Amino acid sequence: MKESVKRNLTAWLFLAPYLVFFIAFLAFPIFRGFGLSFFRVSLGRPGTFVGFDNYVRVLTDTQFWLSLSNTLLFVVVSTPLITAVGFTMAMFVNSKLKGTAIIRSVYFAPYVLSMAVVTGLWIFIFQPYLGLLSVLTGVEMFWLSTRWLAWIAIIITTTWWTVGFNMILCLAGLQDIPEEVYEAARIDGASRTQLLFQITLPMMRPVLTMVFMLQAIQSFKLFGQTWLMTGGGPGNHTRTIVQYIYQIGFIERNMGVSSTMSFLFFLVVLLFTFGQSKLLSFTRN
Amino acid sequence: MKKIISVVLVMILVVSLAACAGQDSAPGAPAPGAPGDSGAAGAPAESGERVHLTFWNMFSGGDGDIMTEMVNRYNAGDNQAYIEMTIFPSEEYYVRLITAMATRTAPDVAVSHITSLTEFVTDDFLSPLDDLAAAAGLSWNEFSANLVEGVYFDGSHFAIPIDTHVLLMHFNVQILDDLGMLDANGRPAFAENGDDFIRFFREVQAGLDGDMMPISGTSQGELPLYLWYSLFTQQGGQMISADGRTATLDTPENHNALSFMHQLINEDLWPRAQASGAQIFVAQQAAATFNGNWGIPMFTAAEGLDFISLPFPQIFGQQQSVFGDSHTLILPRQSDEDPAKQAAAMDFMNWMADNTILWAQAGHVPSKTAIVDSAEFNALPHRSAYAHSAAYATFYPKTTVITGMKASFVRIFASMINGEYDVAQAQELMQSELQRLLDDAH
Amino acid sequence: MDTTQRKNISVFRVLLYLIAITVALLWLFPIVWMIFSSLKPFGTPVAFLDRVFSPPFTLDNYFLLPQRAPIWRWTFNSVLVAGVVTAGVLVMSSLAGYALSKIKFKGSKILFVVIAAGLMVPIEAIVIPLFLTIIDLNLLNTHVSLIVPSFAAPLGVLIMKQYYDSIPNELVEAAAIDGSSYFRTWFSVCLPLSRSALAAVGIITFTNSWNNFLWPFLAAQNSRMFTLPVGLPVFQDLHVEEFTMPMTASVFASIPALLVFIFFQKQIVRGIAMSGIKG
């Protein structure tokens, strides 16, 4: 057998197992979903072609925009926050102080817990009348049923749960900065602030960028915490786009419209990711 | 080479374990009433002779315990089927059931509210029951008329009702008596209209201690919906136009219903943010509670709670009405219809309909009029006081958007109750959401 | 450095310590509270900390728990799914990554771009068609349905490819000269070298799979197929008024993860760091 043919064949054989799943469960669904967005279809009902009707319906649906803006709100607030907190924690853990290894473990520990455990815990903390905060402070704050408090609760819960991951990433980045660079600067009389802003942050830029982008993508996917802690309430104020997609697709059984929303959501994430990386590379220059 | 073989073997082992575990094994699961699990107690000696059927429902708490007991009795008796039951939390139940029916992987028998039947019949998810019922000797006129009407679509009956359940009000006799607010018959002394109702509970409120409340009632979930529907239909209100395509919630009737609820909340007669009105009533921290007949077992079991259960008062007088619904048994269509299974399923459903005196322990009103009129039923405490309200209970209209409507309205009411929306906003949202659902459905 | 600076540093240090330790204590508190609550008798009001952190303690809830929920079943499902997913991903992504990195074949570049593009697609955006595909394949409510969508994740492939890129080509060429087939070269030479990358992929995959909520929530149709993240809230919903039992369920669900964390912390940390830098 010719060498190059053999090479190609082998390569595709190596790739085949993965590609089968990639095509069946990632690539194909994207196209199928796109196709579905032009139909009125339900589980158990035959589908009818409706052209752009679904798109019109979705784009004129205030609930769609509300859910999307809820998600965006969360992305815009939580991403810098969780990145910054993770970075700060990493900075501390990276210092040569004693006991930082234990503290690192503590900050990271919640990450290994499952979402149900995390939300269950924090519901107990936030709920009125019999919740921990309510009993400890004696003040009745309806965290989970008041619009902005609910978001604060969700953000606190999410931060507690996932910041350890960001911390580790930042830590790795920090540890890559050679000690000599700091030493040289200190000898030149640099203050702590100067060290931070002129050495650490610039050198951490690629890592921080990546952490920021990863966190943003994670935040876009918000579903579990809001579904379990507030049910999307009060009203619709913590209902994320993913939850709305679920409601339209599975509860109201409108899979066509739900597919349309999914596709638009996908576009938003794409746009955001591209926009973000363009912005970040732009500011670098 | 050895390494490759061992790796592959391990993978095969893991995958085959997965495949085996994926088959649904025989029943033999833990205690009755466990969430989402088989409630059947131990296999009878000759389950091999019987037809094995799966049965889904959404009964939790007291309802779940009683249903489990009924299924156990059926399985222990000399009957055609052997039932394996699974219970789901009510929020998820319909999504799961619908998915299963749509993919023809539904259980053999399932529970459905009578108001959800329209959707299922329209989507051809259910097998009509007339032939099977005739073969089993079941006669439709044994059931209450409104129930028969509710299961009848296009010339066939599609479900067997086992109860009617209604919204009631329950009163703490002790508390009201201490406040001197009971009449000569030991009933709360207010006339059945909105003004007197408010007057009565304002007085109760004035007489109560600080941490007690006049009326308890869960602030989220479906209870507010039941309350609203009662108030709405008492004015003759209709949710949907006759042709089923237009939402008719932008009406004075809706405004009045919402305003009444709003007033109760604002005056703290029905305080907001209650996670469980039943628990508060059981703890004797409330003079009265909004709850259905399904709360009665819990209240009966509560130590030291002296209570009465009465039909939900006529706040508005145009029409005698209260929210009601009915649990029915349905026969989902399967990809391969098995006549033996269907006959066995009918045997089970028939048995259930005949033995609803057991189900009545959950406070529900049995579906067969003979049982409702029986001495045994009326001997049960409180039943005789409210059972007649089942006859004038109003169900949701026959439309396919009930599941979506409930999900949507539950949300709107929760927001209105915690102050997010005022009456006008809530009304507007109800109208627009229902219209959206109807538009999507046509 | 003069003494003033030294003093400032010490004060700064002490302050830093205090803040960090306070935060750490607050951070740890919920977990500690959860564990202690699970050891209290049924019905204890867990919001009253004085009662939680003082005797009596009992293991009763742990024995009651399996009677109230099929928690072993859920744990089994979680372990099975996460285990098979991880094993499968490790094998397939190292094979695929190797091919993309070390075999010069036609279409290699394009394929790489396509797979990398897959990273942009959140599963949340394709759940509907994914769900329909599973139904078409007659796999609804099976363990297989919980497992296979995770095999499509591009991250593992990309990490392995990156790692293989860092292995010098000379090594591969030397093996080829020795008459080794592609497969043998991969298996005997490169695979052992990529242990840390594999660990990274394995750990990330396992954690993601264990904590996955949305897909199992949709694909599992009844309680016997629930994984822990899906079953736990169901359980908590049905126990709204009592608190110790849900805490027990939570602790139970967390034990495997916490154990892995305690014993493999270094590897986990290193794995994440690696994936971050490489990915």
Short mmCIF file of C-alpha atoms in Angstrom, two decimals, chain B residues 122 191-192 198 261 265 296 342 399 416:
data_model
loop_
_atom_site.label_atom_id
_atom_site.label_comp_id
_atom_site.label_asym_id
_atom_site.label_seq_id
_atom_site.Cartn_x
_atom_site.Cartn_y
_atom_site.Cartn_z
CA THR B 122 -55.44 16.22 20.81
CA ALA B 191 -71.72 35.91 55.65
CA GLU B 192 -70.61 34.63 52.31
CA ILE B 198 -62.71 40.90 55.11
CA MET B 261 -56.20 38.67 46.63
CA ILE B 265 -52.04 40.28 51.14
CA ILE B 296 -57.20 17.08 55.71
CA GLN B 342 -54.80 -3.28 28.26
CA THR B 399 -57.78 23.65 26.02
CA MET B 416 -47.82 39.59 42.60
#
